[in-house]
Amino acid sequence: GQGVASGNTVYPAGTAVSAGVRVMKDVPTFALDNSLGSTGLASGKLMRFSVTADSHGNGVGIANFALKIASSTGVSVTNLTIYAYQNSNYTNPVGGVQGSGDVESVDQCASNNCTSGQVIPITVTNAAGTPTPLEISPGQTVYFEVDASLSGVVSGSSVTTTLVGSSSFPSTAATATQNPLKTAGSLPNTELIWSPNTNGISALTDQDWTNGYGVPGLPSGGLIQTRSQ
């Protein structure tokens, strides 16, 4: 390269190789919300977090979340789900999902206790139960609450909830000149699945979906919140 002020030309040397970069039209930023506090487990409210879309793109679509639950001995966790709200008071549900703000039409572990440590997919559906991405407009923040039905909760009981992240970009055979993104259905539902809405709102069948790798605020080990009684 050539210096703007000096005019000197600097030539590359060595054998270092860059891993490269991936540029997205829009990116979500995740943040853990600690407003629930660390106690009060019996309420069934397990975790809160927010997702903000960058203001410079087309917003982002979210097709799938993934959770892991670890409960103390004797605590049963059923009817696990995520609710989405427009406000930080968690009182105004978003549209496009269930009227209550529940992002799925059928809650997970409805008839059996959630297996501790198992990754549990939470696929976003509309009121009719059809998989439909939850859209977050440019600059908008959506607030999410993980809820469940709990039994066996006594003093000292605890539940740790993890919103699962990703440790690597989805495997792809794309070359440097090809689209490295995938359709939503070709990605594992054991991770976050989201779209940068490259050409406007992306359908699930568009090649415009990826996982949680590199998403700001969502580490590879996930977002973690523990509540006790």
Backbone as numpy.savetxt, mean C-alpha at the origin, in Angstrom:
# Nx Ny Nz CAx CAy CAz Cx Cy Cz
31.42 14.68 -19.73 30.61 15.86 -19.73 31.47 17.10 -19.73
30.88 18.25 -20.08 31.63 19.50 -20.17 31.11 20.49 -19.15
32.02 21.10 -18.38 31.64 22.06 -17.37 31.06 23.32 -17.98
29.97 23.82 -17.43 29.33 25.03 -17.95 30.22 26.24 -17.77
30.84 26.39 -16.60 31.66 27.57 -16.32 33.08 27.42 -16.85
33.70 26.25 -16.60 35.11 26.08 -16.96 35.32 25.71 -18.41
34.35 25.05 -18.99 34.52 24.57 -20.34 35.34 23.30 -20.44
35.82 22.81 -19.30 36.64 21.60 -19.29 35.78 20.36 -19.56
36.36 19.43 -20.27 35.68 18.17 -20.56 36.22 17.08 -19.64
35.30 16.38 -18.98 35.67 15.29 -18.08 35.18 13.99 -18.69
36.10 13.05 -18.85 35.77 11.77 -19.47 35.57 10.70 -18.40
34.61 9.81 -18.60 34.39 8.75 -17.61 35.54 7.78 -17.58
35.77 7.22 -16.40 36.81 6.21 -16.24 36.34 5.17 -15.24
36.92 4.00 -15.31 36.54 2.94 -14.38 35.47 2.04 -14.96
35.05 1.08 -14.15 34.09 0.07 -14.61 32.82 0.06 -13.78
32.58 1.12 -13.01 31.38 1.16 -12.17 30.13 1.12 -13.05
29.13 0.37 -12.60 27.89 0.24 -13.34 26.74 0.73 -12.46
25.89 1.57 -13.01 24.74 2.08 -12.27 23.58 1.11 -12.40
22.80 1.01 -11.33 21.59 0.19 -11.38 20.50 0.88 -12.18
20.71 2.16 -12.50 19.72 2.90 -13.27 18.62 3.48 -12.40
17.71 4.18 -13.02 16.58 4.77 -12.31 15.30 4.47 -13.08
14.19 4.51 -12.38 12.88 4.38 -13.02 12.09 5.64 -12.73
11.56 6.25 -13.75 10.82 7.50 -13.61 9.34 7.20 -13.75
8.56 7.61 -12.74 7.12 7.38 -12.75 6.38 8.70 -12.96
5.22 8.62 -13.60 4.39 9.80 -13.82 3.92 10.39 -12.49
3.62 9.54 -11.55 3.20 9.96 -10.21 3.66 8.91 -9.21
3.78 9.30 -7.97 4.27 8.39 -6.92 3.45 8.61 -5.65
3.04 7.53 -4.96 2.37 7.69 -3.68 3.40 7.81 -2.55
3.05 8.54 -1.52 3.87 8.61 -0.32 3.06 8.09 0.86
3.59 7.08 1.53 2.91 6.47 2.68 3.41 7.08 3.98
2.54 7.12 4.98 2.94 7.62 6.30 2.12 6.89 7.36
2.78 6.44 8.40 2.10 5.81 9.53 1.44 6.89 10.37
0.20 6.64 10.79 -0.54 7.57 11.64 -0.67 6.94 13.03
-0.08 7.57 14.03 -0.08 7.02 15.38 -1.22 7.54 16.25
-2.25 8.10 15.62 -3.33 8.72 16.39 -4.13 7.72 17.23
-4.07 6.44 16.90 -4.80 5.45 17.70 -4.15 5.23 19.06
-2.87 5.48 19.16 -2.15 5.19 20.39 -1.79 3.72 20.46
-1.04 3.36 21.48 -0.55 1.98 21.59 -1.46 1.07 22.39
-2.49 1.64 23.04 -3.41 0.83 23.84 -4.83 0.98 23.30
-5.74 0.16 23.82 -7.13 0.20 23.36 -7.42 -0.85 22.30
-6.70 -1.96 22.34 -6.82 -3.01 21.33 -8.25 -3.51 21.17
-9.01 -3.59 22.25 -10.34 -4.18 22.21 -11.28 -3.48 21.23
-10.95 -2.26 20.83 -11.79 -1.53 19.88 -11.79 -2.18 18.50
-10.79 -3.02 18.23 -10.69 -3.65 16.92 -9.99 -2.80 15.88
-9.58 -1.61 16.27 -8.83 -0.73 15.36 -7.35 -1.08 15.50
-6.75 -1.57 14.42 -5.40 -2.12 14.52 -4.31 -1.19 14.01
-4.62 -0.34 13.04 -3.57 0.46 12.41 -4.18 1.59 11.60
-3.45 2.69 11.52 -3.83 3.79 10.63 -2.62 4.23 9.81
-2.88 4.58 8.57 -1.81 5.13 7.72 -2.45 6.00 6.64
-1.65 6.81 6.01 -2.16 7.67 4.94 -1.35 7.47 3.67
-1.97 7.80 2.54 -1.30 7.75 1.24 -1.58 9.06 0.52
-0.52 9.73 0.10 -0.64 11.00 -0.61 -0.08 10.86 -2.02
-0.85 11.29 -3.02 -0.37 11.28 -4.40 0.38 12.58 -4.68
1.47 12.48 -5.42 2.21 13.67 -5.81 1.29 14.59 -6.62
1.51 15.89 -6.50 0.62 16.87 -7.13 0.93 17.13 -8.59
1.99 16.53 -9.14 2.43 16.89 -10.48 2.02 15.90 -11.57
1.38 14.80 -11.21 1.04 13.80 -12.21 -0.46 13.64 -12.38
-0.88 12.40 -12.62 -2.30 12.08 -12.81 -2.90 11.40 -11.59
-2.22 11.50 -10.45 -2.66 10.76 -9.28 -2.21 9.31 -9.38
-2.62 8.50 -8.42 -2.23 7.09 -8.40 -3.46 6.22 -8.18
-3.38 5.00 -8.67 -4.41 4.01 -8.42 -3.85 2.91 -7.53
-4.65 2.43 -6.60 -4.23 1.32 -5.74 -5.19 0.16 -5.94
-4.64 -0.97 -6.34 -5.45 -2.16 -6.60 -5.42 -3.16 -5.46
-4.36 -3.12 -4.66 -4.19 -4.16 -3.65 -3.25 -3.71 -2.53
-3.65 -4.02 -1.31 -2.76 -3.92 -0.15 -2.48 -5.34 0.33
-1.50 -5.47 1.21 -1.24 -6.77 1.85 -0.88 -6.53 3.31
-1.44 -7.36 4.18 -1.24 -7.21 5.62 -0.68 -8.50 6.22
0.02 -8.35 7.33 0.41 -9.47 8.18 -0.03 -9.16 9.60
-0.58 -10.15 10.26 -1.06 -10.00 11.63 -0.31 -10.96 12.54
0.15 -10.46 13.67 0.77 -11.31 14.69 0.07 -11.00 16.01
-0.65 -11.97 16.56 -1.42 -11.74 17.78 -0.85 -12.56 18.93
-1.05 -12.05 20.13 -0.59 -12.77 21.31 -1.49 -13.97 21.56
-1.04 -14.87 22.41 -1.76 -16.11 22.68 -3.18 -15.84 23.17
-4.14 -16.53 22.55 -5.53 -16.43 22.98 -6.35 -15.41 22.23
-5.71 -14.56 21.44 -6.44 -13.52 20.70 -6.79 -14.04 19.31
-8.06 -13.97 18.95 -8.53 -14.38 17.63 -8.85 -13.14 16.80
-8.37 -13.12 15.56 -8.56 -11.98 14.66 -9.37 -12.44 13.45
-10.57 -11.89 13.27 -11.41 -12.23 12.12 -11.92 -10.94 11.48
-12.57 -11.10 10.31 -13.17 -9.95 9.59 -12.17 -8.81 9.42
-10.99 -9.16 8.95 -9.93 -8.17 8.74 -10.18 -7.39 7.46
-10.06 -6.06 7.53 -10.25 -5.24 6.34 -9.60 -3.88 6.52
-9.68 -3.06 5.48 -9.16 -1.70 5.51 -10.26 -0.74 5.09
-10.44 0.32 5.84 -11.38 1.38 5.50 -10.61 2.60 4.99
-11.20 3.31 4.03 -10.56 4.48 3.43 -11.41 5.72 3.67
-10.76 6.80 4.08 -11.46 8.04 4.43 -10.83 9.24 3.74
-11.65 10.27 3.55 -11.18 11.50 2.92 -10.56 12.47 3.92
-10.80 12.25 5.21 -10.32 13.21 6.21 -9.54 12.52 7.31
-8.69 13.29 7.99 -7.81 12.73 9.02 -8.55 12.40 10.31
-9.84 12.73 10.39 -10.66 12.32 11.54 -11.29 10.95 11.32
-11.10 10.40 10.13 -11.62 9.08 9.79 -13.13 9.00 9.95
-13.81 10.01 9.41 -15.27 10.05 9.51 -15.97 10.16 8.16
-15.24 10.51 7.10 -15.85 10.74 5.79 -15.31 9.72 4.78
-16.05 8.63 4.54 -15.53 7.58 3.66 -15.30 8.08 2.23
-14.33 7.49 1.56 -14.11 7.81 0.15 -15.21 7.15 -0.68
-15.37 7.61 -1.91 -16.31 7.00 -2.84 -15.63 5.91 -3.65
-16.44 5.16 -4.39 -15.90 4.15 -5.29 -15.70 2.79 -4.69
-15.84 2.70 -3.35 -15.72 1.40 -2.68 -17.06 1.12 -1.99
-17.06 0.45 -0.85 -18.32 0.23 -0.13 -18.74 1.55 0.52
-20.03 1.70 0.77 -20.51 2.95 1.34 -19.88 3.31 2.67
-19.45 2.29 3.42 -18.81 2.51 4.72 -17.36 2.94 4.59
-16.82 2.85 3.36 -15.40 3.10 3.15 -14.57 1.84 3.13
-15.20 0.69 3.43 -14.50 -0.60 3.36 -14.00 -0.80 1.93
-12.71 -1.08 1.76 -12.16 -1.16 0.41 -12.44 -2.51 -0.25
-13.00 -3.47 0.47 -13.32 -4.76 -0.13 -14.74 -5.16 0.23
-15.36 -5.92 -0.65 -16.76 -6.30 -0.44 -16.90 -7.46 0.53
-15.88 -8.28 0.65 -15.88 -9.41 1.59 -14.62 -9.33 2.43
-14.79 -9.18 3.74 -13.63 -9.06 4.62 -12.85 -10.37 4.69
-11.58 -10.26 5.04 -10.70 -11.43 5.13 -10.87 -12.13 6.48
-10.59 -13.43 6.48 -10.69 -14.25 7.70 -12.09 -14.13 8.30
-13.10 -14.15 7.43 -14.48 -13.94 7.89 -14.97 -15.08 8.77
-14.51 -16.29 8.50 -15.00 -17.44 9.26 -13.92 -18.12 10.10
-12.66 -17.78 9.84 -11.56 -18.39 10.59 -10.58 -17.33 11.06
-9.89 -17.64 12.14 -8.89 -16.73 12.68 -7.77 -16.51 11.66
-7.36 -15.25 11.47 -6.23 -14.96 10.59 -4.98 -15.66 11.13
-4.29 -16.38 10.27 -3.09 -17.09 10.69 -1.96 -16.11 10.97
-1.39 -16.20 12.15 -0.33 -15.28 12.55 0.86 -15.39 11.60
1.29 -14.25 11.08 2.45 -14.20 10.19 2.15 -14.42 8.73
0.94 -14.85 8.40 0.57 -15.09 7.01 0.28 -13.76 6.31
0.71 -13.64 5.05 0.40 -12.43 4.28 -1.04 -12.53 3.77
-1.83 -11.50 4.05 -3.25 -11.51 3.72 -3.53 -10.41 2.70
-3.92 -10.77 1.46 -4.22 -9.76 0.45 -5.51 -9.01 0.77
-5.51 -7.72 0.52 -6.71 -6.89 0.62 -6.91 -6.25 -0.75
-7.76 -6.86 -1.57 -7.98 -6.39 -2.94 -9.12 -5.37 -2.97
-8.86 -4.23 -3.57 -9.86 -3.15 -3.61 -10.98 -3.52 -4.58
-12.23 -3.40 -4.14 -13.38 -3.68 -4.99 -14.40 -2.55 -4.87
-15.27 -2.44 -5.86 -16.36 -1.47 -5.78 -17.52 -2.08 -5.00
-18.63 -1.34 -4.92 -19.77 -1.78 -4.12 -20.36 -3.09 -4.64
-20.16 -3.36 -5.93 -20.69 -4.59 -6.52 -19.76 -5.77 -6.33
-18.59 -5.53 -5.74 -17.64 -6.61 -5.51 -16.67 -6.84 -6.65
-16.66 -5.93 -7.64 -15.76 -6.06 -8.78 -14.43 -5.38 -8.47
-13.30 -6.06 -8.69 -12.01 -5.40 -8.46 -11.91 -4.10 -9.24
-11.70 -3.01 -8.53 -11.66 -1.67 -9.12 -10.66 -0.83 -8.33
-9.67 -0.24 -8.98 -8.66 0.53 -8.25 -9.27 1.70 -7.47
-8.69 1.97 -6.32 -9.02 3.17 -5.56 -8.12 4.29 -6.09
-8.73 5.35 -6.61 -7.97 6.44 -7.21 -7.72 7.56 -6.20
-6.48 8.00 -6.14 -6.09 9.13 -5.29 -5.65 10.25 -6.22
-6.36 11.36 -6.20 -6.12 12.46 -7.13 -4.79 13.15 -6.84
-4.23 13.88 -7.82 -2.97 14.59 -7.60 -3.04 15.49 -6.37
-2.10 15.33 -5.46 -2.05 16.15 -4.25 -2.99 15.73 -3.15
-3.84 14.75 -3.39 -4.82 14.30 -2.40 -4.20 13.31 -1.42
-4.67 13.36 -0.17 -4.29 12.37 0.84 -5.52 11.55 1.21
-5.39 10.25 1.20 -6.44 9.36 1.67 -5.95 8.68 2.95
-6.85 8.56 3.91 -6.51 8.02 5.22 -7.11 6.62 5.37
-6.31 5.67 5.80 -6.73 4.28 5.87 -6.67 3.76 7.30
-7.66 2.94 7.65 -7.70 2.31 8.97 -7.90 0.81 8.81
-7.03 0.04 9.44 -7.14 -1.43 9.44 -7.99 -1.83 10.64
-9.10 -2.51 10.39 -10.01 -2.94 11.45 -10.21 -4.44 11.40
-10.61 -5.01 12.54 -10.91 -6.44 12.61 -11.83 -6.69 13.79
-12.44 -7.87 13.79 -13.18 -8.33 14.95 -12.23 -9.15 15.82
-12.19 -8.85 17.11 -11.26 -9.52 18.01 -12.01 -10.25 19.12
-11.51 -11.39 19.49 -12.02 -12.10 20.66 -10.84 -12.61 21.47
-11.09 -12.87 22.74 -10.03 -13.35 23.61 -9.08 -12.28 24.10
-9.48 -11.01 23.94 -8.61 -9.91 24.37 -8.73 -9.72 25.88
-7.60 -9.77 26.57 -7.54 -9.53 28.00 -6.41 -8.54 28.26
-6.29 -8.12 29.49 -5.20 -7.21 29.84 -3.85 -7.84 29.47
-3.05 -7.10 28.74 -1.76 -7.60 28.29 -1.76 -8.17 26.89
-2.95 -8.38 26.30 -3.02 -8.88 24.93 -2.47 -7.85 23.96
-1.96 -8.32 22.82 -1.44 -7.40 21.81 -1.62 -7.98 20.41
-1.69 -7.09 19.44 -1.71 -7.47 18.02 -0.76 -6.53 17.29
0.13 -7.10 16.50 1.04 -6.31 15.66 0.59 -6.46 14.21
0.37 -5.32 13.57 -0.10 -5.29 12.18 0.99 -4.72 11.29
1.26 -5.38 10.19 2.25 -4.92 9.22 1.60 -4.69 7.87
1.75 -3.49 7.34 1.38 -3.21 5.95 2.61 -3.58 5.12
2.48 -4.62 4.32 3.64 -5.24 3.67 4.24 -4.34 2.59
5.57 -4.24 2.60 6.31 -3.54 1.56 6.92 -4.52 0.58
7.83 -4.05 -0.26 8.47 -4.89 -1.28 9.98 -4.69 -1.22
10.72 -5.79 -1.36 12.18 -5.71 -1.27 12.86 -5.58 -2.63
12.10 -5.73 -3.70 12.68 -5.59 -5.04 11.61 -5.23 -6.05
12.04 -4.64 -7.16 11.13 -4.31 -8.25 10.63 -5.61 -8.88
9.39 -5.65 -9.40 8.89 -6.89 -10.01 9.82 -7.41 -11.10
10.01 -8.71 -11.12 10.85 -9.33 -12.14 10.27 -9.08 -13.52
11.11 -8.65 -14.44 10.64 -8.35 -15.80 11.75 -8.62 -16.79
11.36 -9.01 -17.99 12.33 -9.25 -19.05 12.49 -8.03 -19.94
11.91 -6.90 -19.52 11.95 -5.70 -20.35 13.38 -5.19 -20.50
13.71 -4.75 -21.69 15.01 -4.12 -21.94 14.93 -2.65 -21.57
16.03 -1.94 -21.74 16.08 -0.52 -21.38 15.09 0.32 -22.17
14.68 -0.16 -23.34 13.76 0.61 -24.18 12.33 0.10 -24.09
12.07 -0.86 -23.20 10.74 -1.43 -23.07 10.09 -1.03 -21.75
8.77 -1.11 -21.71 8.01 -0.77 -20.51 8.24 -1.84 -19.44
8.80 -1.46 -18.28 9.06 -2.44 -17.23 7.86 -2.72 -16.33
6.77 -1.97 -16.51 5.61 -2.17 -15.66 4.77 -3.34 -16.15
3.80 -3.77 -15.34 3.01 -4.95 -15.64 1.52 -4.66 -15.50
0.69 -5.62 -15.91 -0.72 -5.53 -15.60 -0.91 -5.89 -14.13
-2.00 -5.40 -13.55 -2.21 -5.67 -12.12 -2.32 -7.16 -11.84
-2.98 -7.88 -12.75 -3.20 -9.30 -12.54 -1.96 -10.16 -12.62
-0.88 -9.62 -13.19 0.35 -10.40 -13.31 1.28 -10.19 -12.12
0.86 -9.37 -11.17 1.66 -9.10 -9.97 1.13 -9.90 -8.79
1.98 -10.36 -7.89 1.50 -11.11 -6.73 0.68 -10.23 -5.80
-0.45 -10.77 -5.31 -1.31 -9.97 -4.43 -0.84 -10.01 -2.98
0.36 -10.50 -2.77 0.95 -10.51 -1.43 1.79 -9.26 -1.18
1.65 -8.26 -2.05 2.34 -6.99 -1.91 1.39 -5.86 -2.32
1.82 -4.64 -2.07 1.11 -3.49 -2.61 1.12 -3.54 -4.13
-0.01 -3.24 -4.76 -0.08 -3.10 -6.22 -0.65 -1.72 -6.52
0.12 -0.90 -7.22 -0.32 0.47 -7.50 0.09 0.88 -8.91
-0.57 1.95 -9.41 -0.28 2.45 -10.75 0.04 3.94 -10.70
1.04 4.39 -11.49 1.35 5.82 -11.59 0.44 6.55 -12.56
-0.56 5.85 -13.11 -1.51 6.47 -14.04 -0.79 7.23 -15.15
0.08 6.54 -15.84 0.96 7.17 -16.82 0.20 7.93 -17.90
-0.86 7.33 -18.42 -1.62 7.96 -19.51 -3.05 8.28 -19.09
-3.24 8.62 -17.83 -4.58 8.80 -17.28 -4.89 7.62 -16.38
-6.12 7.54 -15.90 -6.48 6.47 -14.97 -6.30 5.11 -15.65
-5.51 4.25 -15.02 -5.16 2.96 -15.62 -6.16 1.88 -15.24
-6.56 1.10 -16.24 -7.36 -0.10 -15.99 -6.45 -1.19 -15.45
-7.04 -2.16 -14.79 -6.24 -3.25 -14.22 -5.51 -4.04 -15.30
-6.03 -4.00 -16.52 -5.42 -4.74 -17.63 -4.35 -3.93 -18.36
-4.17 -2.67 -18.00 -3.12 -1.86 -18.62 -1.75 -2.27 -18.08
-0.73 -2.15 -18.90 0.64 -2.45 -18.46 1.20 -1.21 -17.77
0.66 -0.94 -16.58 1.01 0.30 -15.88 0.93 0.11 -14.37
1.31 -1.09 -13.90 1.21 -1.41 -12.48 2.53 -1.94 -11.95
2.77 -1.69 -10.67 4.01 -2.14 -10.05 3.76 -2.44 -8.58
4.81 -2.80 -7.85 4.66 -3.14 -6.44 5.17 -2.01 -5.53
5.42 -2.31 -4.27 5.78 -1.28 -3.31 7.25 -0.94 -3.24
8.06 -1.52 -4.12 9.50 -1.28 -4.05 9.82 0.19 -4.32
10.56 0.81 -3.40 10.99 2.19 -3.58 9.93 3.23 -3.30
8.74 2.81 -2.87 7.68 3.78 -2.59 8.04 4.57 -1.33
8.03 5.90 -1.40 8.39 6.71 -0.23 7.49 6.39 0.98
8.11 6.20 2.12 7.38 5.97 3.35 6.98 4.53 3.60
7.21 3.65 2.61 6.86 2.23 2.78 8.14 1.41 2.67
8.81 1.15 3.79 10.07 0.40 3.74 9.84 -1.04 3.32
10.90 -1.72 2.92 10.76 -3.11 2.48 10.20 -4.00 3.58
10.49 -3.65 4.83 9.95 -4.40 5.96 8.53 -4.03 6.32
7.97 -3.05 5.62 6.59 -2.64 5.83 6.41 -1.58 6.90
5.18 -1.07 7.00 4.79 -0.18 8.09 4.22 -1.05 9.21
4.64 -0.80 10.43 4.30 -1.70 11.54 3.68 -0.91 12.70
2.58 -1.43 13.22 1.95 -0.81 14.38 1.49 -1.90 15.34
1.82 -1.73 16.63 1.41 -2.68 17.66 0.45 -2.00 18.62
-0.67 -2.66 18.90 -1.62 -2.16 19.90 -1.85 -3.24 20.95
-2.01 -2.81 22.17 -2.20 -3.75 23.27 -3.42 -3.34 24.09
-3.76 -4.18 25.05 -4.93 -3.91 25.89 -4.49 -3.71 27.34
